[in-house]
Structures are given as C-alpha cells and as structure tokens.
C-alpha positions as CSV (number, residue, x, y, z in Angstrom):
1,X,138.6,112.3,-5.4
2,X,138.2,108.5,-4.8
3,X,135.0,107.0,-4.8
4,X,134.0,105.2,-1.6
5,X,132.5,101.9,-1.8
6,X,129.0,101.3,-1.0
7,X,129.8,98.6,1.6
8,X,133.4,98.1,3.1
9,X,134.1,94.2,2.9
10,X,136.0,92.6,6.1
11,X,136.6,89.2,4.3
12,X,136.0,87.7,0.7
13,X,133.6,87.5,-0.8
14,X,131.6,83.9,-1.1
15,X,129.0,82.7,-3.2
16,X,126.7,80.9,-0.6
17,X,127.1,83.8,2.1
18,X,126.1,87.1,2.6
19,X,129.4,89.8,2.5
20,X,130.6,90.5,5.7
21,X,130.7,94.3,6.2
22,X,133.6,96.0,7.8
23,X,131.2,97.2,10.3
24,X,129.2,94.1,11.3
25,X,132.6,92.2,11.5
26,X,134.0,94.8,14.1
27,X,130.9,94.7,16.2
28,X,131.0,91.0,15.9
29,X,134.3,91.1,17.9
30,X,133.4,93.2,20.0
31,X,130.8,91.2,21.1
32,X,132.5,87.9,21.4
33,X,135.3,90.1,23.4
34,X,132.9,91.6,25.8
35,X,130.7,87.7,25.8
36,X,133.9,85.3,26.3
37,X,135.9,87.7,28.9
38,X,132.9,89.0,31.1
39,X,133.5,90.0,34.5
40,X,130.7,87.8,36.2
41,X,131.4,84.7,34.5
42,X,134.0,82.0,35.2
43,X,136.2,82.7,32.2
44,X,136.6,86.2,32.5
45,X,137.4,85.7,36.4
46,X,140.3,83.2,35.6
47,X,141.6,85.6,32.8
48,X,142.0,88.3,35.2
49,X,143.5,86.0,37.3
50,X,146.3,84.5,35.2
51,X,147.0,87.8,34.2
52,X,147.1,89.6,37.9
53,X,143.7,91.8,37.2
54,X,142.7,91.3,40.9
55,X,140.6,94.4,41.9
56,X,137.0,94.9,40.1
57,X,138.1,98.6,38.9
58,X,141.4,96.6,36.6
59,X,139.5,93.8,35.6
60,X,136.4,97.0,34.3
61,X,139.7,98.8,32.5
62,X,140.6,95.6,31.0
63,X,137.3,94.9,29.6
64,X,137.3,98.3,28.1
65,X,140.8,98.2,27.0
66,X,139.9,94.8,24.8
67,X,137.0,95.7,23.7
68,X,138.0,99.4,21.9
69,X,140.9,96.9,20.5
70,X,138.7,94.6,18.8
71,X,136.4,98.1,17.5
72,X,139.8,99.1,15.7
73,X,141.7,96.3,14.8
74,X,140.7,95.6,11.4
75,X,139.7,99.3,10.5
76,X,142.8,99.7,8.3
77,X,140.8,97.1,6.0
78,X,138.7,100.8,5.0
79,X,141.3,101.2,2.0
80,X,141.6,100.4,-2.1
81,X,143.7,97.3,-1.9
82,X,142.0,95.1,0.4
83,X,138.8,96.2,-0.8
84,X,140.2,94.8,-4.4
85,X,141.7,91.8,-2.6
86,X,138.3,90.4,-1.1
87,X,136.8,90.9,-4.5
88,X,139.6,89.4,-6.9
89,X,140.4,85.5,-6.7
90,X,144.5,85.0,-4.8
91,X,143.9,87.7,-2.8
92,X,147.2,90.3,-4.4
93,X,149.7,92.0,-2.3
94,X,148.7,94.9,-0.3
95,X,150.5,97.7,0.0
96,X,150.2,98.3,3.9
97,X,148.9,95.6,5.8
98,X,145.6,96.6,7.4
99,X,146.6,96.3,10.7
100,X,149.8,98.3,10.7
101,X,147.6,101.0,8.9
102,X,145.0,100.3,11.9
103,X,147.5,101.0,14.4
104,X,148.7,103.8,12.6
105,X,145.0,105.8,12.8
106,X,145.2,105.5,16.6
107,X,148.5,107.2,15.9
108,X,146.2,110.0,14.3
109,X,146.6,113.1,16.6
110,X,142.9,113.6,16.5
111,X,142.4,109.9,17.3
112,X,144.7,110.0,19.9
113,X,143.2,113.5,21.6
114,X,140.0,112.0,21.3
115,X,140.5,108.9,23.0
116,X,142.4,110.8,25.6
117,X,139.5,112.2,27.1
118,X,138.9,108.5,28.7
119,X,142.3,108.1,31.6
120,X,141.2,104.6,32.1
121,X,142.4,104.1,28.4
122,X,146.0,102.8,27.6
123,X,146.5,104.1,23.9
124,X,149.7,102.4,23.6
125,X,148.5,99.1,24.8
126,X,145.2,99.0,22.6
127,X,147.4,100.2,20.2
128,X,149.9,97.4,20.6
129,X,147.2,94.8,20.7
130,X,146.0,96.1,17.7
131,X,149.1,96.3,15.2
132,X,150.3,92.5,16.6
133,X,146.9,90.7,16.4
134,X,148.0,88.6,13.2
135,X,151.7,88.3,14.6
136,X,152.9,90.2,11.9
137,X,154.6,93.5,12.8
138,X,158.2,94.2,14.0
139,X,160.1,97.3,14.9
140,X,163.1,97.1,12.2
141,X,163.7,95.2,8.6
142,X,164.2,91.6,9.8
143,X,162.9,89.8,7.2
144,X,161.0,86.5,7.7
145,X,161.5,83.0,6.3
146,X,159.1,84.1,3.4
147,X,161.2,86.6,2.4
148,X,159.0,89.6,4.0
149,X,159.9,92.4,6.5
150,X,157.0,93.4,8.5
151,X,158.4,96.5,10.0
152,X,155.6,98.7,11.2
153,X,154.1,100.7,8.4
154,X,156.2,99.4,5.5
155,X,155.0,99.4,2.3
156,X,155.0,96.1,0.6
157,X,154.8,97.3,-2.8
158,X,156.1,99.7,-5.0
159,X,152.9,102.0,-4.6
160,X,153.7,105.3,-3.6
161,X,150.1,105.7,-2.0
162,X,146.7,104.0,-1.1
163,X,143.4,105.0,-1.2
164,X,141.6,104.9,2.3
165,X,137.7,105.2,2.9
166,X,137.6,106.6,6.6
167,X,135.1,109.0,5.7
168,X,132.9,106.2,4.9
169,X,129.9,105.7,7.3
170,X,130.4,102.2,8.5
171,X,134.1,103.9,10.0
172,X,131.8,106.5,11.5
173,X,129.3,103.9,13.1
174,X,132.5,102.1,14.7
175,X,133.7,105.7,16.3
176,X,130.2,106.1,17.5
177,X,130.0,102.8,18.9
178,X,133.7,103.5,20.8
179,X,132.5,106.9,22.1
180,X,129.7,104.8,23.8
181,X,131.6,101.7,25.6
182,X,134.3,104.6,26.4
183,X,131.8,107.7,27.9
184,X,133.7,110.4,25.4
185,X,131.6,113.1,25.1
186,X,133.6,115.1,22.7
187,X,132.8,115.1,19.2
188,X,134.4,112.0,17.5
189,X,137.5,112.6,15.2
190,X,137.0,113.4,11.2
191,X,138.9,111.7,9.4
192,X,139.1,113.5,6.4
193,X,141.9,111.7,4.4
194,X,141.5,110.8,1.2
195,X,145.3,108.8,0.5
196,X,147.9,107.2,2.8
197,X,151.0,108.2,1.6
198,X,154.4,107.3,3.0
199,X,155.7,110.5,1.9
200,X,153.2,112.6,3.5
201,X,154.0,114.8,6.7
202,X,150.8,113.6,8.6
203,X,151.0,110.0,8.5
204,X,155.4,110.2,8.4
205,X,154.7,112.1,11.5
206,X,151.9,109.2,12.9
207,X,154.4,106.4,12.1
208,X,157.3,108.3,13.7
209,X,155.3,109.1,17.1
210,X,154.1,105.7,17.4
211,X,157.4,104.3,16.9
212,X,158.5,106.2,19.4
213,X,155.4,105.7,22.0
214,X,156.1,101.6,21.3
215,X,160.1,102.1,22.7
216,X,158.8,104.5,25.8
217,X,155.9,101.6,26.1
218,X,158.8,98.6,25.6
219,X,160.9,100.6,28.5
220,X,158.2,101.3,30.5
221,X,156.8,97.8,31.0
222,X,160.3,96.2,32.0
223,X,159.4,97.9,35.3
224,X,155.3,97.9,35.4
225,X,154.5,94.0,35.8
226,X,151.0,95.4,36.4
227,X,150.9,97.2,32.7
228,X,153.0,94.3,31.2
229,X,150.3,91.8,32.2
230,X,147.5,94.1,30.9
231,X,149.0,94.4,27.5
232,X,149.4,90.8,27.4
233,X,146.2,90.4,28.7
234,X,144.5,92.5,26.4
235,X,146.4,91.2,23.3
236,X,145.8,87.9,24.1
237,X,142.1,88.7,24.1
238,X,141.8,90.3,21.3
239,X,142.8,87.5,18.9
240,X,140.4,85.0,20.8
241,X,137.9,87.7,19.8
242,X,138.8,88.1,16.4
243,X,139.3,84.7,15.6
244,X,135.6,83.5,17.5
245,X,133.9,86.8,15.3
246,X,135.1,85.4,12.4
247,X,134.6,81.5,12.5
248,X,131.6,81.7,14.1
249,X,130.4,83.9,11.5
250,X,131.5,81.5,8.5
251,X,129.5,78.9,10.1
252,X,126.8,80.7,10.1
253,X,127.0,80.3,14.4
254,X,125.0,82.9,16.7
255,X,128.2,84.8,18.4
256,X,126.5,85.0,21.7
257,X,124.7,81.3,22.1
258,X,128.1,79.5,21.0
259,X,129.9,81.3,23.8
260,X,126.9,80.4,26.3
261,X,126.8,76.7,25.2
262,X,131.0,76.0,25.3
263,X,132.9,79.2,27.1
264,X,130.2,79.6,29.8
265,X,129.3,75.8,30.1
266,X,129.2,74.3,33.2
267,X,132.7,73.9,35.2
268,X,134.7,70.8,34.5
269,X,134.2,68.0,37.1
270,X,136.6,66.0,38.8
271,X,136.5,63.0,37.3
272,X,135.7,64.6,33.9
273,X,139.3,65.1,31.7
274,X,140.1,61.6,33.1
275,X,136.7,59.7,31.5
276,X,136.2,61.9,28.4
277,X,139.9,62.8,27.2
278,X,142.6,61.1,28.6
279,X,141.2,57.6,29.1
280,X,139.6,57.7,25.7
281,X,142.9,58.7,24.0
282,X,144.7,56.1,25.6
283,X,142.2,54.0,24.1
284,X,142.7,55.2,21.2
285,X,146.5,55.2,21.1
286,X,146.5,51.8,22.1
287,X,143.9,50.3,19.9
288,X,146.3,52.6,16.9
289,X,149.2,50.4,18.3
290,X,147.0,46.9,17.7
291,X,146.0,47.9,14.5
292,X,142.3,48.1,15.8
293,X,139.4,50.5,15.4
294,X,138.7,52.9,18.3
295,X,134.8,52.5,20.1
296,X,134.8,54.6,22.6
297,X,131.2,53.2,23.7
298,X,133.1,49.5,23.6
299,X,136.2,50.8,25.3
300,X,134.4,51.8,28.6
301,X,132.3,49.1,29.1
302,X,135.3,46.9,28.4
303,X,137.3,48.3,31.1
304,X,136.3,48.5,35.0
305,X,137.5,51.3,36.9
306,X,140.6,49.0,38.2
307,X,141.5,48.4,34.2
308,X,141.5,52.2,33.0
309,X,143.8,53.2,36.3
310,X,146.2,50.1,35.2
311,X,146.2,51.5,31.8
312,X,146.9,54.5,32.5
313,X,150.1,53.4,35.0
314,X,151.0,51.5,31.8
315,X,150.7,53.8,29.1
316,X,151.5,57.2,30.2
317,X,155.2,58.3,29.5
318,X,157.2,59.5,32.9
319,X,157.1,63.1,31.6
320,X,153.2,63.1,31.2
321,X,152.8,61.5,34.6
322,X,155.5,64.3,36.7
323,X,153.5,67.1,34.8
324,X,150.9,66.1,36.9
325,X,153.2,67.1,39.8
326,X,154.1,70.4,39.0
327,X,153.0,73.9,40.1
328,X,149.9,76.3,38.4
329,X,152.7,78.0,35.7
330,X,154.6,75.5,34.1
331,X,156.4,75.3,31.0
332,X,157.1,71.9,29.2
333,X,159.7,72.0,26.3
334,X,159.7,68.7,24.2
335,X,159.7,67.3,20.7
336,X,156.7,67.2,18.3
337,X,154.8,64.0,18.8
338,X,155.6,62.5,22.1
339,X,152.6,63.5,24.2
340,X,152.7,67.0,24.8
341,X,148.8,68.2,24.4
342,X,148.6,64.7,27.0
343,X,150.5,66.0,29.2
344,X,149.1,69.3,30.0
345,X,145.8,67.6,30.0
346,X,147.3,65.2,32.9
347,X,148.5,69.0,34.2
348,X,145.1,70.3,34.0
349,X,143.8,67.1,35.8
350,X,146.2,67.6,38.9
C-alpha cells in the first residue's frame, strides 16, 4: 500500500514561502477564473463576445464549464513523481505528465457518470481544456524539437507504473467543491486507486474512450461553431486562470484585489493608449535612435499636442498606421522586431 503524503504539493517547494497545497492552488484558480471572467463585469462581457456567448444562459454554462476546468486541471499532480519533483532540486522526469493523467480521471467512468448528472456540462470540452492547458498534448507520436512526444497518456519513462494519491483528502475537498459550483447531488466518485498503470484494463480502457470522445469531439466541432467557440473559449480561460493563481500567489498578491485593481479597472479612455503607450514609446524609440535617455515626464512637456501628432505621422511605419484601418478580427503576419505589439496598439486605438 503506498503511503499518502500529508500535504499534496502543487509547485516547489521554496525556502521564504509557505508550500502551496494541491488544494489551495486549485481553489486559487478557480477563483481567479470565476473573478477575471464574471458575467457582470466588463471583461467577462467582451469574452463572451469575442467568443459568440451571446445569451445569459451560454455565457452561465461557460462560467461553469471554466471553472470545473480549472478544479481539475492540475489534479493529476496527486501522484509519486511530481510529489518527488517539487521536493528534489532539477525537477526529474515524470513518468505521465500531470495533466494528461488529469484529463485521463475525467475519463474515469465514475468521474464521467458523476459529472453527467449536470447537462449544462461538456465533459469533452472541460476535458480538452484540461489535457492542453500547458500546450503539451497531441493525438499521435510526433515528436517535438526537444526530442519528446506528447501523445496523450504516454509514458515518458521506463516506469511501468505510478503511484497516485486520489484518495487523499485535499482530492476529496476539490470533488466537494465541484459538486457545489455544478448542483450534483449524487454522491461524489471514490477513487480508490492506488497505481496508474499503462498496462491496466481500467485506465487502458480510460485512455482508449477518451481518445475516442476527442475524434467524435474533433468531428463534431467542424460543424458546431457555437461548441467550437466554447471550447476555445473555455481553454483560453483556463490558462489565464492558471497562470494569474499561480503568479499572483508567488508574489504574495491577494487573487481577488489584483483582479479588481487591473482586470476590472476602469474602461480605457479615448485619448488614453495614445498618451500613455504609443506616444511614450515613440519617445522612447526615438530618443534609442539619438542615443539619449528616455523621461517620459520631459518628453510630454517637451511636446505640444501639434508635436506628438507630427511625430507620430513621422515615426510610425505604413503597416502600423493601415492596422489602424482595419476591421474588429484582424490578423497581422510580420517579422520579429518591426513594430508588431505597436501596431495592434494603433489597432486597439482605432
């Protein structure tokens, strides 16, 4: 029988911090997905709206859909070999990564009856969202330029199986918290495995279903812009998530005042990408180009009104100033250097 950790570690280990728990780091991104992406704010209206979430009942199902993504996504971590990574300096070689064994628990029969219960759940796109939120996952053997394959619940080492700790009580607290958000009344799932083994007829049977599911889902969205657009949507989402839980976190930052102070902050102004980014970087370009330290104070009250525009006529390349031109969905393909991030900010003016 393996012996479960007292506390299940999402990140390393560091010697001025408190651990991180498995638990408090899922909760965490859970709350900066429900915080960023809520339905009454400004942020969470636009998202919906890029993504074609237009009535109240879609946008409440994507909310939902996000936000039992981030619960799961880093539940794989619940095993022997990240557990020994976070504590052991160069962080070794795992032999599944956590989020392909993540996605493979909502393949869990169990998991996947459970969940069920809830229609205005799409297993296969939480699922999805889930197994590609580090961009790492792939349906056959193509190997990367590091000389890995990242096919879906590959190992990556010669181990023939892995410890996992889902019986552990900061797994159950996250299934609690999911039966919540999600109004399941049915009993949540035991996991009562001990290994994960790629020879074993319960998980070869997961990996093979899900496999499957991701081609019917694959097929399925070619015709379904409106479920296209919510997997995108909701995949999108969850990395912002994950990655505000866990900065935020590391610098010691209050999840839910950081999102107040710069996600919900007051709406842009018109005049406002002009004056604070794209005069001042022209300033800054140009005093780069005269070999010249940048003031931004000095700038301004060096240059009327009159003197910025003329700068601007002067200084912006005929790409950055036709962006300005073009329609709400745009796509700008050029080299690295020339003025791209300018250019959408020009965009984002117009």
């Amino acid at each position: 029988m393996n012996k479960i950790p007292e506390m299940l570690l999402a990140k390393s280990r560091r010697k001025d911090r408190d651990p991180i728990s498995l638990e408090k780091h899922l909760l965490d991104t859970d709350k900066a997905a429900y915080h960023i992406f809520r339905l009454d704010k400004r942020l969470g209206q636009n998202w919906c709206r890029f993504f074609k979430i237009s009535t109240p009942a879609q946008q409440k199902i994507f909310l939902l859909n996000l936000q039992v993504a981030a619960l799961f996504h880093d539940i794989g971590k619940a095993n022997e070999d990240f557990m020994a990574a976070v504590q052991s300096p160069g962080f070794p070689a795992q032999t599944l990564r956590h989020e392909h064994l993540s996605a493979l628990i909502l393949c869990l029969p169990e998991v996947r009856d459970w969940l069920g219960h809830n229609p205005d759940l799409d297993l296969d796109i939480i699922t999805g969202a889930v197994l590609s939120h580090h961009l790492k996952a792939s349906r056959d053997e193509k190997t990367t330029n590091n000389g890995k394959s990242y096919k879906w619940g590959q190992p990556q080492t010669l181990k023939a199986s892995l410890a996992v700790y889902l019986k552990h009580s900061e797994v159950k607290n996250i299934l609690d918290k999911i039966a919540k958000i999600a109004n399941l009344e049915s009993p949540i799932p035991k996991l009562d495995f001990e290994n994960w083994s790629a020879d074993d007829p319960v998980w070869k049977k997961a990996i093979r279903n899900g496999r499957d599911w991701s081609e019917d889902l694959a097929d399925d969205i070619e015709d379904d812009e409106e479920r296209r657009l919510l997997l995108a949507a909701v995949k999108a989402g969850l990395i912002a998530a994950d990655g505000v839980a866990s900065g935020l976190v590391r610098e010691d930052l209050k999840i839910t005042d950081w999102i107040d102070a710069v996600v919900h902050g007051d709406a842009i102004a018109d005049s406002e990408i002009a004056n604070k980014i794209i005069y001042p970087r022209l300033g800054q370009i140009k005093a780069k180009q005269e070999q010249k330290p940048f003031e931004l104070e000095k700038f301004f009250a060096e240059h009327s009104q009159a003197q910025l525009e003329q700068l601007r006529a002067k200084m912006l390349h005929e790409f950055q100033v036709k962006l300005g031109f073009q329609s709400y969905r745009t796509l700008l393909l050029a080299g690295c250097g020339v003025g791209k991030t300018l250019a959408a900010w020009v965009w984002a003016e117009a």
